[in-house]
Amino acid sequence: MMTLEDIEILLVEDNPTDIELTLRALHKQNFTSKVFVVKDGAEALDFIFATGTFAQRKIENPPKVILLDLKLPKVDGIEVLRRVKADDRTKSTPVVMLTSSQEERDVLETYHLGANSYIVKPLDFTHFVHAVSKLGIYWSSLNKLPY
Amino acid sequence: MTTDPEPVDILLVEDNPNDAELAQRALKKVNLAAHLAVVRDGAEALEYLLSSRPKPKVVFLDLKLPKIDGIEVLRRTRADDRTRSVPVVILTSSQEERDVVECYRLGVNSYVVKPVEFDKFYKAVGDLATYWLVLNKSPL
């Protein structure tokens, strides 16, 4: 059984179809990536900062990557990103924006706030699954973390 | 310094000629070598990035460099508004924890340890270029 301490990928996404496709794409690889899903920005912050419902988590045990949508209920993606990158305890966690927005201002602002990468969700299913699969491999295996 | 006069996709900062050549071949294999600039030390890297040239989509930055080392290049590019959002991927043989920690502290986008074996290095560079040029959306 997966515990909250084994999480490799934190997926912050509110759209149920996108959640399902993303999970399918991530599990498609021939390695197990332990993925945890939160559906709004407030839950994401609780998870990352080990507060609220996630108070039993250890903040010093972050996931290998956070996949972060922009449009989220309660607290939006920009605010989640800002808080993660502003705190010394969490700023080293790679944050990959995974969003349908191609707005230049969203791209610029997220990089300015310290996003590690920005992926525009492909519109068609096959490309979406391919992109997420590549994304998972990159941040779980190729990228080296400081922790 | 070899430069492409058009806007560049990748700025490769690498002093080892064998690694530079292998990287270029790996990029050619995935058809991503067309807009590549290679510089051989940290001073050239900074001169390139802080010039009025269009910024590359990604910088592949070695750490052990002559003149100015990679960490200093990273520090200065992050400190300057003109370059602070340019994606920088460290591509180095160093696995020293203090190097990894410092790079993330300075806001590096990604850190990749060069595989020792020739064929794995070749594949890693191809995968890196594909991720940062095809999959990733650059701020520029």
Short mmCIF file of C-alpha atoms in Angstrom, two decimals:
data_model
loop_
_atom_site.label_atom_id
_atom_site.label_comp_id
_atom_site.label_asym_id
_atom_site.label_seq_id
_atom_site.Cartn_x
_atom_site.Cartn_y
_atom_site.Cartn_z
CA MET A 1 0.00 0.00 0.00
CA MET A 2 1.27 3.44 -0.93
CA THR A 3 2.01 5.69 2.01
CA LEU A 4 2.13 9.44 1.82
CA GLU A 5 5.90 9.29 2.17
CA ASP A 6 6.50 7.28 -1.00
CA ILE A 7 4.98 9.77 -3.40
CA GLU A 8 7.12 10.43 -6.48
CA ILE A 9 4.70 12.58 -8.45
CA LEU A 10 2.17 15.02 -7.04
CA LEU A 11 -0.49 15.73 -9.66
CA VAL A 12 -2.48 18.90 -9.03
CA GLU A 13 -5.45 18.72 -11.37
CA ASP A 14 -9.19 19.22 -11.05
CA ASN A 15 -10.47 17.90 -14.38
CA PRO A 16 -11.46 14.22 -13.91
CA THR A 17 -10.76 13.25 -17.53
CA ASP A 18 -7.32 14.82 -17.43
CA ILE A 19 -6.62 13.07 -14.12
CA GLU A 20 -7.56 9.71 -15.59
CA LEU A 21 -5.53 10.21 -18.77
CA THR A 22 -2.52 11.48 -16.84
CA LEU A 23 -2.57 8.50 -14.47
CA ARG A 24 -2.89 6.11 -17.36
CA ALA A 25 0.02 7.73 -19.16
CA LEU A 26 2.23 7.69 -16.08
CA HIS A 27 1.50 4.05 -15.30
CA LYS A 28 2.13 3.11 -18.93
CA GLN A 29 5.87 3.24 -18.37
CA ASN A 30 7.60 0.09 -17.27
CA PHE A 31 8.35 1.42 -13.87
CA THR A 32 6.04 2.23 -11.00
CA SER A 33 5.76 5.90 -10.35
CA LYS A 34 3.80 6.54 -7.19
CA VAL A 35 1.38 9.30 -8.04
CA PHE A 36 -0.82 11.23 -5.65
CA VAL A 37 -3.64 13.42 -6.91
CA VAL A 38 -4.97 16.57 -5.28
CA LYS A 39 -7.86 18.41 -6.90
CA ASP A 40 -7.49 22.00 -5.81
CA GLY A 41 -4.81 24.48 -4.83
CA ALA A 42 -5.65 24.44 -1.12
CA GLU A 43 -5.23 20.67 -0.93
CA ALA A 44 -1.99 20.99 -2.89
CA LEU A 45 -0.61 23.47 -0.37
CA ASP A 46 -1.66 21.27 2.56
CA PHE A 47 0.10 18.31 0.97
CA ILE A 48 3.29 20.19 0.09
CA PHE A 49 3.57 22.06 3.39
CA ALA A 50 2.33 19.13 5.52
CA THR A 51 -0.58 21.03 7.04
CA GLY A 52 -4.32 20.37 7.49
CA THR A 53 -5.33 16.89 6.37
CA PHE A 54 -1.71 16.17 5.50
CA ALA A 55 -0.17 17.24 8.80
CA GLN A 56 1.27 13.75 9.27
CA ARG A 57 3.43 14.10 6.12
CA LYS A 58 7.07 15.08 6.40
CA ILE A 59 7.80 18.35 4.59
CA GLU A 60 11.41 17.29 4.12
CA ASN A 61 10.26 14.32 2.05
CA PRO A 62 8.93 16.01 -1.11
CA PRO A 63 7.85 14.31 -4.32
CA LYS A 64 10.29 14.13 -7.23
CA VAL A 65 8.08 16.50 -9.18
CA ILE A 66 4.85 18.45 -8.88
CA LEU A 67 2.68 18.52 -12.02
CA LEU A 68 0.64 21.67 -11.63
CA ASP A 69 -2.36 22.90 -13.56
CA LEU A 70 -3.02 26.64 -13.65
CA LYS A 71 -6.79 26.78 -13.36
CA LEU A 72 -7.68 25.24 -10.02
CA PRO A 73 -10.46 25.69 -7.49
CA LYS A 74 -9.83 27.44 -4.15
CA VAL A 75 -6.21 28.48 -4.77
CA ASP A 76 -4.98 28.80 -8.35
CA GLY A 77 -1.81 27.30 -9.80
CA ILE A 78 0.13 30.57 -9.86
CA GLU A 79 -0.39 31.01 -6.12
CA VAL A 80 0.63 27.40 -5.39
CA LEU A 81 3.75 27.90 -7.50
CA ARG A 82 4.56 31.20 -5.80
CA ARG A 83 4.33 29.65 -2.34
CA VAL A 84 6.36 26.56 -3.22
CA LYS A 85 9.18 28.59 -4.78
CA ALA A 86 9.18 31.24 -2.06
CA ASP A 87 9.87 28.80 0.76
CA ASP A 88 13.39 27.47 1.33
CA ARG A 89 12.00 24.14 2.50
CA THR A 90 10.18 23.48 -0.77
CA LYS A 91 11.76 25.65 -3.48
CA SER A 92 14.02 22.87 -4.75
CA THR A 93 11.08 20.63 -5.66
CA PRO A 94 10.70 20.66 -9.45
CA VAL A 95 7.39 22.18 -10.50
CA VAL A 96 6.20 21.44 -14.02
CA MET A 97 3.23 23.46 -15.21
CA LEU A 98 0.84 21.13 -17.04
CA THR A 99 -1.91 23.27 -18.46
CA SER A 100 -4.06 23.95 -21.50
CA SER A 101 -3.05 27.62 -21.41
CA GLN A 102 -0.66 28.83 -24.11
CA GLU A 103 -1.08 32.45 -23.04
CA GLU A 104 2.30 34.16 -23.21
CA ARG A 105 1.59 35.97 -19.96
CA ASP A 106 1.00 32.65 -18.15
CA VAL A 107 4.21 31.20 -19.56
CA LEU A 108 6.25 34.26 -18.65
CA GLU A 109 4.80 34.63 -15.20
CA THR A 110 5.31 31.00 -14.23
CA TYR A 111 8.94 30.99 -15.36
CA HIS A 112 9.45 34.28 -13.57
CA LEU A 113 8.14 32.66 -10.37
CA GLY A 114 10.59 29.77 -10.79
CA ALA A 115 8.65 27.04 -12.58
CA ASN A 116 11.11 24.42 -13.79
CA SER A 117 9.20 23.57 -16.95
CA TYR A 118 5.98 24.40 -18.79
CA ILE A 119 4.04 21.82 -20.78
CA VAL A 120 0.96 22.68 -22.82
CA LYS A 121 -1.51 19.78 -22.60
CA PRO A 122 -1.84 18.35 -26.11
CA LEU A 123 -5.44 18.39 -27.31
CA ASP A 124 -5.53 14.91 -28.74
CA PHE A 125 -5.45 11.82 -26.63
CA THR A 126 -2.44 10.06 -28.18
CA HIS A 127 -0.20 13.11 -27.96
CA PHE A 128 -1.38 13.82 -24.43
CA VAL A 129 -0.51 10.32 -23.26
CA HIS A 130 2.84 10.46 -25.05
CA ALA A 131 3.74 13.83 -23.56
CA VAL A 132 2.83 12.84 -20.01
CA SER A 133 4.70 9.58 -20.34
CA LYS A 134 7.87 11.42 -21.47
CA LEU A 135 7.39 13.97 -18.73
CA GLY A 136 7.17 11.23 -16.11
CA ILE A 137 10.34 9.54 -17.30
CA TYR A 138 12.26 12.82 -17.44
CA TRP A 139 11.49 13.98 -13.90
CA SER A 140 11.57 10.54 -12.28
CA SER A 141 14.71 9.16 -13.91
CA LEU A 142 16.78 11.60 -15.93
CA ASN A 143 16.65 14.60 -13.61
CA LYS A 144 18.83 14.47 -10.47
CA LEU A 145 17.41 15.91 -7.28
CA PRO A 146 19.17 17.56 -4.34
CA TYR A 147 17.37 15.29 -1.88
CA MET B 1 33.29 29.90 -30.43
CA THR B 2 31.05 28.40 -33.08
CA THR B 3 27.90 30.41 -33.50
CA ASP B 4 24.84 30.13 -35.58
CA PRO B 5 23.87 33.64 -36.75
CA GLU B 6 20.16 32.85 -36.44
CA PRO B 7 18.31 32.54 -33.14
CA VAL B 8 19.63 29.56 -31.33
CA ASP B 9 17.69 26.71 -29.74
CA ILE B 10 20.47 25.26 -27.60
CA LEU B 11 23.49 26.96 -26.10
CA LEU B 12 25.89 24.16 -25.17
CA VAL B 13 28.50 25.21 -22.61
CA GLU B 14 31.11 22.47 -22.69
CA ASP B 15 34.90 22.62 -22.58
CA ASN B 16 35.62 18.95 -23.28
CA PRO B 17 35.91 18.62 -27.07
CA ASN B 18 34.95 14.92 -27.05
CA ASP B 19 31.80 15.55 -25.04
CA ALA B 20 30.93 18.54 -27.23
CA GLU B 21 31.35 16.51 -30.40
CA LEU B 22 29.37 13.58 -29.04
CA ALA B 23 26.61 15.91 -27.92
CA GLN B 24 26.42 17.50 -31.35
CA ARG B 25 26.19 14.10 -33.00
CA ALA B 26 23.45 13.08 -30.59
CA LEU B 27 21.53 16.23 -31.45
CA LYS B 28 21.92 15.62 -35.19
CA LYS B 29 20.49 12.15 -34.72
CA VAL B 30 17.25 13.59 -33.32
CA ASN B 31 17.26 16.44 -35.86
CA LEU B 32 17.77 19.08 -33.23
CA ALA B 33 21.27 20.24 -34.12
CA ALA B 34 20.25 22.90 -36.61
CA HIS B 35 20.26 25.86 -34.24
CA LEU B 36 23.06 25.07 -31.85
CA ALA B 37 25.76 27.33 -30.44
CA VAL B 38 28.71 25.91 -28.55
CA VAL B 39 30.89 27.87 -26.13
CA ARG B 40 33.92 26.47 -24.33
CA ASP B 41 34.15 28.36 -21.06
CA GLY B 42 32.04 30.29 -18.55
CA ALA B 43 33.19 33.72 -19.69
CA GLU B 44 32.07 33.01 -23.26
CA ALA B 45 28.78 31.64 -21.93
CA LEU B 46 28.05 34.83 -20.01
CA GLU B 47 29.15 37.02 -22.88
CA TYR B 48 26.77 35.11 -25.18
CA LEU B 49 23.80 35.17 -22.80
CA LEU B 50 24.15 38.79 -21.70
CA SER B 51 24.64 40.07 -25.24
CA SER B 52 21.81 41.49 -27.33
CA ARG B 53 21.49 38.17 -29.18
CA PRO B 54 18.11 36.42 -28.86
CA LYS B 55 18.18 34.06 -25.89
CA PRO B 56 18.41 30.32 -26.56
CA LYS B 57 15.43 28.09 -25.73
CA VAL B 58 17.66 26.13 -23.35
CA VAL B 59 21.22 26.17 -22.03
CA PHE B 60 23.03 22.90 -21.39
CA LEU B 61 25.64 23.94 -18.86
CA ASP B 62 28.63 21.98 -17.63
CA LEU B 63 29.91 22.84 -14.17
CA LYS B 64 33.66 22.38 -14.52
CA LEU B 65 34.59 25.12 -16.95
CA PRO B 66 37.64 27.26 -17.55
CA LYS B 67 37.66 30.97 -16.62
CA ILE B 68 34.25 31.10 -14.91
CA ASP B 69 32.69 27.90 -13.55
CA GLY B 70 29.16 26.71 -14.22
CA ILE B 71 27.77 27.62 -10.81
CA GLU B 72 28.92 31.21 -11.27
CA VAL B 73 27.40 31.29 -14.78
CA LEU B 74 24.13 30.05 -13.30
CA ARG B 75 24.27 32.56 -10.46
CA ARG B 76 24.81 35.51 -12.79
CA THR B 77 22.19 34.48 -15.33
CA ARG B 78 19.62 34.12 -12.55
CA ALA B 79 20.60 37.48 -11.08
CA ASP B 80 20.02 39.36 -14.35
CA ASP B 81 16.44 40.13 -15.43
CA ARG B 82 17.35 39.60 -19.06
CA THR B 83 18.32 35.98 -18.48
CA ARG B 84 16.65 34.86 -15.25
CA SER B 85 13.92 32.91 -17.03
CA VAL B 86 16.14 31.18 -19.62
CA PRO B 87 15.85 27.44 -19.00
CA VAL B 88 19.17 26.11 -17.72
CA VAL B 89 19.92 22.40 -17.49
CA ILE B 90 23.14 21.41 -15.78
CA LEU B 91 24.86 18.62 -17.72
CA THR B 92 27.87 17.55 -15.71
CA SER B 93 29.87 14.59 -14.47
CA SER B 94 29.60 15.95 -10.93
CA GLN B 95 27.33 14.10 -8.55
CA GLU B 96 28.63 16.08 -5.56
CA GLU B 97 25.70 16.78 -3.28
CA ARG B 98 26.90 20.30 -2.62
CA ASP B 99 26.88 21.07 -6.38
CA VAL B 100 23.38 19.69 -6.82
CA VAL B 101 22.07 21.52 -3.75
CA GLU B 102 23.66 24.82 -4.78
CA CYS B 103 22.31 24.64 -8.33
CA TYR B 104 18.75 24.06 -7.13
CA ARG B 105 19.16 26.81 -4.56
CA LEU B 106 20.12 29.14 -7.41
CA GLY B 107 17.02 28.14 -9.35
CA VAL B 108 18.31 25.73 -11.99
CA ASN B 109 15.56 24.14 -14.08
CA SER B 110 17.08 20.67 -14.10
CA TYR B 111 20.28 18.80 -13.23
CA VAL B 112 21.48 15.82 -15.27
CA VAL B 113 24.55 13.73 -14.53
CA LYS B 114 26.46 12.81 -17.70
CA PRO B 115 26.36 9.03 -18.13
CA VAL B 116 29.86 7.58 -18.24
CA GLU B 117 29.17 5.17 -21.08
CA PHE B 118 29.35 6.64 -24.55
CA ASP B 119 26.03 5.24 -25.81
CA LYS B 120 24.10 6.27 -22.67
CA PHE B 121 25.54 9.79 -22.88
CA TYR B 122 24.50 9.95 -26.52
CA LYS B 123 20.95 8.85 -25.67
CA ALA B 124 20.70 11.21 -22.68
CA VAL B 125 21.60 14.24 -24.80
CA GLY B 126 19.01 13.27 -27.40
CA ASP B 127 16.37 12.80 -24.70
CA LEU B 128 17.30 16.13 -23.11
CA ALA B 129 17.03 18.03 -26.37
CA THR B 130 13.71 16.39 -27.18
CA TYR B 131 12.32 17.31 -23.77
CA TRP B 132 13.49 20.93 -23.74
CA LEU B 133 12.93 21.80 -27.39
CA VAL B 134 9.90 19.75 -28.37
CA LEU B 135 7.94 19.04 -25.21
CA ASN B 136 8.75 22.03 -23.01
CA LYS B 137 7.39 25.47 -23.85
CA SER B 138 10.17 27.99 -23.49
CA PRO B 139 9.48 31.48 -22.10
CA LEU B 140 11.16 33.07 -25.10
#
